[in-house]
Tab-separated table of C-alpha atoms in Angstrom:
chain	number	residue	atom	x	y	z
Q	1	MET	CA	0.023	0.011	-0.035
Q	2	LEU	CA	1.299	3.383	-0.994
Q	3	GLN	CA	1.374	5.890	1.937
Q	4	LEU	CA	0.814	9.526	1.107
Q	5	ASP	CA	-0.149	12.679	3.043
Q	6	GLY	CA	-2.600	13.921	0.418
Q	7	VAL	CA	-4.284	12.959	-2.850
Q	8	ILE	CA	-6.050	15.139	-5.294
Q	9	VAL	CA	-8.501	13.451	-7.600
Q	10	GLY	CA	-8.892	15.197	-10.919
Q	11	ALA	CA	-6.189	16.806	-13.081
Q	12	GLY	CA	-8.205	19.632	-14.576
Q	13	ILE	CA	-6.870	23.190	-14.081
Q	14	LEU	CA	-8.558	23.390	-10.672
Q	15	GLY	CA	-7.209	20.050	-9.469
Q	16	MET	CA	-3.611	20.883	-10.648
Q	17	LEU	CA	-3.746	24.376	-9.058
Q	18	THR	CA	-5.040	22.826	-5.848
Q	19	GLY	CA	-2.065	20.544	-5.727
Q	20	ILE	CA	0.328	23.357	-6.480
Q	21	GLU	CA	-1.142	25.520	-3.690
Q	22	ILE	CA	-1.033	22.680	-1.153
Q	23	SER	CA	2.566	21.965	-2.137
Q	24	LYS	CA	3.498	25.685	-1.702
Q	25	SER	CA	1.881	25.851	1.727
Q	26	PHE	CA	3.343	22.462	2.954
Q	27	SER	CA	6.558	21.761	1.066
Q	28	ASP	CA	7.365	18.524	2.875
Q	29	LEU	CA	4.052	16.795	2.161
Q	30	ASP	CA	3.862	13.698	-0.050
Q	31	LEU	CA	1.167	14.442	-2.546
Q	32	ALA	CA	-0.185	12.833	-5.773
Q	33	ILE	CA	-2.770	13.936	-8.364
Q	34	LEU	CA	-4.872	11.144	-9.859
Q	35	GLU	CA	-6.400	11.519	-13.329
Q	36	LYS	CA	-8.544	8.930	-15.188
Q	37	GLU	CA	-7.802	10.306	-18.691
Q	38	LYS	CA	-4.627	10.046	-20.709
Q	39	PHE	CA	-4.164	13.769	-20.819
Q	40	VAL	CA	-4.772	16.562	-18.185
Q	41	GLY	CA	-7.645	19.149	-18.718
Q	42	GLU	CA	-9.617	16.918	-21.084
Q	43	HIS	CA	-13.082	18.059	-19.985
Q	44	SER	CA	-14.245	21.359	-18.574
Q	45	SER	CA	-10.852	22.873	-18.470
Q	46	SER	CA	-10.382	22.796	-22.278
Q	47	ARG	CA	-14.072	23.133	-23.253
Q	48	ASN	CA	-15.100	26.484	-22.095
Q	49	SER	CA	-14.863	30.035	-23.584
Q	50	GLY	CA	-11.580	31.017	-21.918
Q	51	VAL	CA	-13.329	34.134	-20.563
Q	52	LEU	CA	-12.141	35.694	-17.363
Q	53	HIS	CA	-15.307	36.901	-15.751
Q	54	ALA	CA	-15.640	40.041	-13.525
Q	55	GLY	CA	-18.234	38.744	-10.978
Q	56	LEU	CA	-21.279	40.619	-12.330
Q	57	TYR	CA	-24.130	38.160	-11.810
Q	58	TYR	CA	-23.696	36.251	-8.618
Q	59	PRO	CA	-25.265	36.827	-5.130
Q	60	PHE	CA	-23.039	38.950	-2.898
Q	61	ASN	CA	-22.508	36.330	-0.198
Q	62	SER	CA	-21.781	33.434	-2.628
Q	63	PHE	CA	-18.590	31.653	-3.284
Q	64	LYS	CA	-19.067	32.402	-6.951
Q	65	ARG	CA	-18.917	36.094	-6.430
Q	66	ARG	CA	-16.029	35.999	-3.999
Q	67	PHE	CA	-13.723	33.592	-5.916
Q	68	CYS	CA	-14.654	34.948	-9.396
Q	69	ILE	CA	-13.424	38.449	-8.348
Q	70	GLU	CA	-10.295	37.123	-6.619
Q	71	GLY	CA	-9.590	34.717	-9.477
Q	72	ASN	CA	-9.944	37.372	-12.094
Q	73	ASN	CA	-7.266	39.401	-10.510
Q	74	LEU	CA	-5.005	36.359	-9.949
Q	75	TRP	CA	-5.271	35.308	-13.633
Q	76	TYR	CA	-4.029	38.639	-14.851
Q	77	GLU	CA	-1.088	38.382	-12.394
Q	78	LEU	CA	-0.275	34.886	-13.497
Q	79	GLY	CA	-0.663	35.747	-17.229
Q	80	GLU	CA	1.903	38.589	-16.798
Q	81	LYS	CA	4.316	36.530	-14.645
Q	82	HIS	CA	4.276	33.391	-16.743
Q	83	LYS	CA	3.945	34.831	-20.249
Q	84	ILE	CA	0.395	33.449	-20.821
Q	85	ASP	CA	-1.513	35.214	-23.501
Q	86	VAL	CA	-4.246	37.174	-21.650
Q	87	LYS	CA	-6.148	40.262	-22.705
Q	88	LYS	CA	-8.322	42.514	-20.639
Q	89	CYS	CA	-10.626	43.194	-23.492
Q	90	GLY	CA	-13.757	44.066	-21.484
Q	91	LYS	CA	-17.323	43.156	-22.503
Q	92	TYR	CA	-20.592	44.822	-23.265
Q	93	LEU	CA	-23.721	43.453	-21.643
Q	94	ILE	CA	-26.645	44.539	-23.791
Q	95	ALA	CA	-30.370	44.734	-23.898
Q	96	ILE	CA	-31.692	44.499	-27.471
Q	97	ASN	CA	-35.221	45.750	-26.675
Q	98	GLU	CA	-37.245	47.568	-24.083
Q	99	ASP	CA	-38.363	44.343	-22.362
Q	100	GLU	CA	-34.758	43.364	-21.665
Q	101	ILE	CA	-33.684	46.745	-20.007
Q	102	TYR	CA	-35.237	45.759	-16.674
Q	103	PHE	CA	-33.039	42.625	-16.555
Q	104	LEU	CA	-29.902	44.516	-17.724
Q	105	GLU	CA	-30.471	47.108	-14.958
Q	106	LYS	CA	-30.882	44.234	-12.480
Q	107	VAL	CA	-27.460	42.721	-13.463
Q	108	PHE	CA	-25.834	46.152	-13.339
Q	109	ASN	CA	-27.215	46.781	-9.832
Q	110	GLN	CA	-25.937	43.370	-8.683
Q	111	ALA	CA	-22.548	44.119	-10.093
Q	112	LYS	CA	-22.395	47.458	-8.168
Q	113	LYS	CA	-23.501	45.605	-5.056
Q	114	ASN	CA	-20.703	43.068	-5.683
Q	115	ASN	CA	-18.131	45.861	-5.750
Q	116	VAL	CA	-17.102	44.911	-9.290
Q	117	LYS	CA	-14.535	47.328	-10.538
Q	118	ASN	CA	-14.653	49.306	-13.793
Q	119	ILE	CA	-18.308	49.025	-14.818
Q	120	SER	CA	-20.236	51.901	-16.487
Q	121	TRP	CA	-23.269	52.580	-18.624
Q	122	VAL	CA	-22.565	53.096	-22.255
Q	123	ASN	CA	-23.279	56.654	-23.408
Q	124	ALA	CA	-25.504	57.625	-26.398
Q	125	SER	CA	-22.589	58.195	-28.664
Q	126	ASP	CA	-21.028	54.772	-28.082
Q	127	ILE	CA	-24.485	53.087	-28.337
Q	128	LYS	CA	-24.785	54.679	-31.784
Q	129	GLU	CA	-21.406	53.060	-32.697
Q	130	LEU	CA	-22.523	49.645	-31.318
Q	131	LYS	CA	-25.727	49.905	-33.442
Q	132	LYS	CA	-23.599	49.597	-36.561
Q	133	ILE	CA	-22.842	45.957	-35.586
Q	134	ILE	CA	-25.523	44.872	-33.189
Q	135	ASN	CA	-29.166	45.508	-32.268
Q	136	VAL	CA	-28.931	47.296	-28.902
Q	137	LYS	CA	-31.163	49.578	-26.797
Q	138	LYS	CA	-28.999	49.924	-23.699
Q	139	ALA	CA	-25.704	48.483	-22.564
Q	140	PHE	CA	-23.093	48.582	-19.910
Q	141	PHE	CA	-19.470	47.889	-20.040
Q	142	SER	CA	-17.390	45.655	-17.777
Q	143	GLY	CA	-13.727	46.613	-18.053
Q	144	GLU	CA	-12.324	43.817	-15.944
Q	145	THR	CA	-13.544	41.003	-18.221
Q	146	GLY	CA	-10.964	39.395	-20.437
Q	147	VAL	CA	-9.844	36.391	-22.336
Q	148	ILE	CA	-6.973	33.913	-21.819
Q	149	ASP	CA	-5.372	31.188	-23.782
Q	150	LEU	CA	-6.643	27.866	-22.289
Q	151	GLY	CA	-4.016	25.729	-23.955
Q	152	GLN	CA	-1.253	27.816	-22.461
Q	153	VAL	CA	-3.006	27.684	-19.050
Q	154	ILE	CA	-3.213	23.896	-19.118
Q	155	LYS	CA	0.408	23.485	-20.176
Q	156	PHE	CA	1.498	26.050	-17.524
Q	157	THR	CA	-0.358	24.179	-14.685
Q	158	GLU	CA	0.964	20.856	-15.693
Q	159	ASP	CA	4.504	22.173	-16.002
Q	160	LEU	CA	4.289	23.643	-12.512
Q	161	VAL	CA	3.048	20.388	-11.053
Q	162	PHE	CA	6.121	18.741	-12.590
Q	163	LYS	CA	8.464	21.434	-11.207
Q	164	ARG	CA	7.015	21.004	-7.828
Q	165	ASN	CA	7.713	17.205	-7.948
Q	166	ILE	CA	4.042	16.267	-7.543
Q	167	PRO	CA	3.424	12.851	-9.055
Q	168	LEU	CA	0.665	13.079	-11.750
Q	169	LEU	CA	-0.762	9.641	-12.232
Q	170	LYS	CA	-2.673	9.647	-15.545
Q	171	GLU	CA	-5.056	6.734	-16.402
Q	172	HIS	CA	-5.611	6.232	-12.700
Q	173	GLU	CA	-9.433	6.217	-12.350
Q	174	VAL	CA	-10.580	5.974	-8.804
Q	175	LEU	CA	-12.573	2.771	-8.410
Q	176	ASN	CA	-13.258	2.727	-4.693
Q	177	ILE	CA	-12.803	4.892	-1.617
Q	178	ARG	CA	-13.074	3.702	1.963
Q	179	LYS	CA	-12.385	5.092	5.417
Q	180	ASN	CA	-9.865	3.375	7.691
Q	181	ASN	CA	-9.912	5.095	11.148
Q	182	LYS	CA	-8.436	8.534	10.477
Q	183	LYS	CA	-7.109	7.622	6.969
Q	184	ILE	CA	-8.726	7.311	3.588
Q	185	ILE	CA	-7.943	4.313	1.312
Q	186	VAL	CA	-8.110	5.095	-2.436
Q	187	GLU	CA	-8.184	2.290	-4.956
Q	188	THR	CA	-7.326	2.462	-8.656
Q	189	LYS	CA	-6.605	-0.317	-11.085
Q	190	ASP	CA	-2.913	-0.159	-10.362
Q	191	GLU	CA	-2.559	1.286	-6.860
Q	192	VAL	CA	-3.937	1.127	-3.321
Q	193	ILE	CA	-3.197	4.427	-1.561
Q	194	GLU	CA	-3.571	5.353	2.065
Q	195	THR	CA	-3.766	9.088	2.612
Q	196	LYS	CA	-4.446	11.543	5.396
Q	197	PHE	CA	-6.581	13.747	3.210
Q	198	LEU	CA	-8.237	13.548	-0.155
Q	199	VAL	CA	-9.526	16.432	-2.357
Q	200	ASN	CA	-12.304	15.542	-4.809
Q	201	ALA	CA	-11.716	17.950	-7.709
Q	202	CYS	CA	-13.254	15.703	-10.368
Q	203	GLY	CA	-15.536	18.171	-12.049
Q	204	LEU	CA	-18.057	16.221	-14.039
Q	205	ASP	CA	-17.282	12.986	-11.999
Q	206	SER	CA	-17.271	14.764	-8.606
Q	207	ILE	CA	-20.694	13.328	-7.593
Q	208	LYS	CA	-19.644	9.782	-8.633
Q	209	ILE	CA	-16.550	10.040	-6.436
Q	210	ARG	CA	-18.450	11.392	-3.318
Q	211	LYS	CA	-20.945	8.529	-3.585
Q	212	ARG	CA	-18.069	6.100	-3.323
Q	213	ILE	CA	-17.325	7.502	0.105
Q	214	GLY	CA	-20.983	7.189	1.182
Q	215	LEU	CA	-22.354	10.760	0.481
Q	216	LYS	CA	-25.634	10.737	-1.334
Q	217	ASP	CA	-27.296	14.189	-0.771
Q	218	LEU	CA	-26.036	15.618	-4.106
Q	219	GLU	CA	-26.893	14.676	-7.644
Q	220	GLU	CA	-25.407	15.944	-10.866
Q	221	TYR	CA	-27.114	17.271	-13.935
Q	222	PHE	CA	-25.251	18.235	-17.107
Q	223	VAL	CA	-25.660	21.263	-19.313
Q	224	LYS	CA	-24.189	20.948	-22.723
Q	225	GLY	CA	-23.335	23.741	-25.108
Q	226	TYR	CA	-21.959	24.076	-28.616
Q	227	TYR	CA	-19.614	26.727	-30.054
Q	228	LEU	CA	-19.597	28.109	-33.608
Q	229	LYS	CA	-16.335	29.399	-35.087
Q	230	TYR	CA	-16.686	32.462	-37.332
Q	231	SER	CA	-14.267	33.138	-40.161
Q	232	GLY	CA	-15.585	36.686	-40.746
Q	233	LYS	CA	-14.913	39.826	-38.782
Q	234	ILE	CA	-16.888	41.796	-36.156
Q	235	GLU	CA	-15.560	45.352	-35.722
Q	236	CYS	CA	-15.584	45.282	-31.910
Q	237	PRO	CA	-12.508	44.676	-29.848
Q	238	SER	CA	-14.579	43.704	-26.736
Q	239	LEU	CA	-16.885	40.731	-25.971
Q	240	ILE	CA	-20.613	41.129	-26.445
Q	241	TYR	CA	-22.983	39.338	-24.053
Q	242	PRO	CA	-26.818	39.143	-24.113
Q	243	ILE	CA	-28.989	39.118	-20.965
Q	244	PRO	CA	-28.267	35.887	-19.210
Q	245	ASP	CA	-30.696	32.935	-18.807
Q	246	GLN	CA	-32.783	33.941	-15.762
Q	247	LYS	CA	-31.939	30.571	-14.167
Q	248	LEU	CA	-28.328	31.013	-15.008
Q	249	LYS	CA	-28.273	27.758	-16.858
Q	250	GLY	CA	-25.960	29.797	-19.114
Q	251	LEU	CA	-24.848	33.312	-19.788
Q	252	GLY	CA	-26.374	33.242	-23.313
Q	253	ILE	CA	-24.685	32.917	-26.722
Q	254	HIS	CA	-21.808	35.457	-26.731
Q	255	THR	CA	-18.633	36.227	-28.553
Q	256	SER	CA	-15.159	35.054	-27.361
Q	257	PHE	CA	-11.760	35.274	-28.916
Q	258	ASP	CA	-9.122	32.753	-29.732
Q	259	SER	CA	-5.447	33.806	-29.064
Q	260	ASP	CA	-5.032	34.295	-32.873
Q	261	GLY	CA	-7.838	36.767	-32.825
Q	262	SER	CA	-10.510	34.543	-34.463
Q	263	ILE	CA	-14.113	34.858	-33.176
Q	264	ARG	CA	-16.395	32.162	-31.636
Q	265	PHE	CA	-20.076	32.335	-30.753
Q	266	GLY	CA	-21.437	30.241	-27.972
Q	267	PRO	CA	-22.325	28.363	-26.043
Q	268	ASN	CA	-25.978	27.488	-26.153
Q	269	ALA	CA	-27.284	25.493	-23.278
Q	270	PHE	CA	-29.479	22.392	-22.956
Q	271	GLU	CA	-29.573	19.554	-20.423
Q	272	VAL	CA	-28.124	16.168	-21.243
Q	273	ASN	CA	-28.103	12.808	-19.481
Q	274	LYS	CA	-24.474	11.810	-20.031
Q	275	ILE	CA	-21.081	13.105	-20.811
Q	276	ASP	CA	-20.841	13.136	-24.632
Q	277	TYR	CA	-19.054	15.806	-26.685
Q	278	GLU	CA	-20.095	14.656	-30.142
Q	279	ILE	CA	-21.955	17.137	-32.252
Q	280	ARG	CA	-24.815	15.247	-33.920
Q	281	ASP	CA	-27.698	17.569	-34.675
Q	282	ASP	CA	-27.146	19.709	-37.755
Q	283	ASP	CA	-30.144	21.760	-36.737
Q	284	ILE	CA	-28.268	23.005	-33.712
Q	285	LYS	CA	-26.236	25.329	-35.956
Q	286	ASN	CA	-29.431	26.675	-37.520
Q	287	LYS	CA	-31.059	27.340	-34.085
Q	288	MET	CA	-27.857	29.153	-32.851
Q	289	ILE	CA	-27.655	31.214	-36.049
Q	290	GLU	CA	-31.354	32.286	-35.420
Q	291	VAL	CA	-30.336	33.544	-31.911
Q	292	ILE	CA	-27.156	35.190	-33.166
Q	293	SER	CA	-29.008	37.000	-35.962
Q	294	LYS	CA	-31.405	38.635	-33.491
Q	295	ILE	CA	-28.365	40.451	-31.990
Q	296	TYR	CA	-25.724	40.815	-34.654
Q	297	LYS	CA	-26.081	42.660	-37.925
Q	298	ASN	CA	-24.512	41.517	-41.270
Q	299	ILE	CA	-23.373	38.150	-39.985
Q	300	ASP	CA	-22.389	35.903	-42.949
Q	301	GLU	CA	-24.030	32.617	-42.058
Q	302	LYS	CA	-21.739	30.700	-44.540
Q	303	LYS	CA	-18.753	31.664	-42.390
Q	304	LEU	CA	-20.187	30.062	-39.260
Q	305	GLN	CA	-19.109	26.464	-38.558
Q	306	LEU	CA	-19.664	24.052	-35.611
Q	307	ASP	CA	-16.465	24.096	-33.660
Q	308	TYR	CA	-16.613	22.101	-30.358
Q	309	SER	CA	-18.858	21.388	-27.411
Q	310	GLY	CA	-18.538	21.466	-23.645
Q	311	ILE	CA	-20.511	20.334	-20.646
Q	312	ARG	CA	-21.040	22.115	-17.336
Q	313	SER	CA	-21.036	20.253	-14.086
Q	314	LYS	CA	-24.143	21.456	-12.216
Q	315	ILE	CA	-25.632	19.985	-9.047
Q	316	LYS	CA	-28.873	19.551	-7.052
Q	317	HIS	CA	-28.906	19.340	-3.239
Q	318	GLU	CA	-31.674	17.202	-1.843
Q	319	GLY	CA	-33.551	17.503	-5.089
Q	320	GLN	CA	-33.209	21.341	-5.401
Q	321	TYR	CA	-30.989	23.186	-7.887
Q	322	TYR	CA	-27.829	24.506	-6.178
Q	323	ASP	CA	-26.509	27.611	-7.789
Q	324	ASP	CA	-23.279	28.161	-5.938
Q	325	PHE	CA	-20.019	26.295	-5.745
Q	326	TRP	CA	-20.229	23.469	-3.261
Q	327	ILE	CA	-16.920	23.586	-1.326
Q	328	LYS	CA	-16.965	21.451	1.889
Q	329	GLY	CA	-14.474	19.801	4.171
Q	330	PRO	CA	-14.498	17.376	7.208
Q	331	ARG	CA	-16.386	19.781	9.533
Q	332	GLU	CA	-19.330	20.092	7.223
Q	333	LEU	CA	-19.258	16.508	5.927
Q	334	GLY	CA	-18.232	14.570	9.044
Q	335	ILE	CA	-15.589	12.615	7.161
Q	336	PRO	CA	-12.080	13.094	8.537
Q	337	GLY	CA	-9.613	14.184	5.821
Q	338	TYR	CA	-12.254	14.547	3.018
Q	339	PHE	CA	-12.558	17.692	0.992
Q	340	GLU	CA	-14.808	18.153	-2.025
Q	341	LEU	CA	-15.218	20.725	-4.901
Q	342	CYS	CA	-18.591	20.050	-6.670
Q	343	GLY	CA	-20.744	22.107	-9.041
Q	344	ILE	CA	-17.721	24.079	-10.168
Q	345	ASP	CA	-19.445	25.423	-13.351
Q	346	SER	CA	-19.144	28.901	-14.695
Q	347	PRO	CA	-17.232	30.994	-13.469
Q	348	GLY	CA	-15.286	28.008	-12.178
Q	349	PHE	CA	-12.317	28.592	-14.553
Q	350	THR	CA	-11.994	32.222	-13.547
Q	351	ALA	CA	-12.347	31.280	-9.857
Q	352	SER	CA	-9.896	28.303	-9.899
Q	353	PRO	CA	-6.749	30.118	-8.599
Q	354	ALA	CA	-8.735	31.578	-5.678
Q	355	ILE	CA	-10.512	28.335	-4.928
Q	356	SER	CA	-7.166	26.429	-4.888
Q	357	ARG	CA	-5.856	28.892	-2.292
Q	358	PHE	CA	-8.967	28.594	-0.247
Q	359	ILE	CA	-8.921	24.878	-0.114
Q	360	ALA	CA	-5.263	24.764	0.827
Q	361	SER	CA	-5.990	26.995	3.767
Q	362	LYS	CA	-8.991	24.842	4.629
Q	363	ILE	CA	-6.839	21.762	4.685
Q	364	LYS	CA	-4.400	23.449	6.996
Q	365	ASP	CA	-7.218	24.601	9.331
Q	366	GLU	CA	-9.272	21.360	9.352
Q	367	CYS	CA	-6.921	18.495	8.797
Q	368	LEU	CA	-3.207	19.121	9.149
Q	369	ASN	CA	-1.394	20.282	12.319
Q	370	PHE	CA	1.970	21.927	11.394
């Protein structure tokens, strides 16, 4: 049996950052990161918009608001320090008709309450300029929103794990977890590991993992979205977002940029029963174009092509939709040494550096005595 101080399950960006932060806090710990896939960041980490959100939408006392704002600042610092392509391009949040203005003002007021920096209403002159490319009645601008190169981020986090000498065990799917006095036993196909603490950072598989340790009060549901790549041009250097879905299933079909400057639209949002990234329904493109055409003027439909899909990990708690990040430790769960990060959907990528720091401090507070 392999004896370790700590195990992180899941080698997405959040899992790897968590391992890095724990290692920085406790340099003498024996850690390992387990990943079931052949490569790191295969799921949510590489299948999102790469947008650094500013924290506009979320309730003031939520983890989402707190860690989104902290994470946004940290990514800009990390991008500059480690030469990751990151651009603070800002975004316009728009109402395209009178009916949407109420909801736009509601988001703006929440953003002000959240103490989001650098937001302002767009003046009449700038609205006139925006009307050359989109249908818009009213808009506000979020100056702290940006985009970052996801491929570079994944490579940076994996390289840093390697530099900190943290074993990264790929193709090590966790098959069983059991408690043994004050230790946790983790079984994979090739290893049996005894550890003082375990962090469940499994994203889409996080509920499956917690069920293996006997926790059954959460259930997952998956929201899938497609992205369209646009080979044309839109004369706007900032992102453009519609009013979000009122249940925050998604933030609406919006623009985002690749590191080469090419434009994407997406994602749409619909519930699915399983993790499957295949794009099957050709009518999806037509439905997305219909939505896009309500906002954007002079879009050449022939230059829109289906690009890729992603799936968000959302959760229900005791049958009710749970809209915040679920971050718990031994004190809340009653399981010595067990920490979990569930429901880390949008803005989970933006929030990931801040969440990783928080969970490292939580481990120090609730588990380790140094």
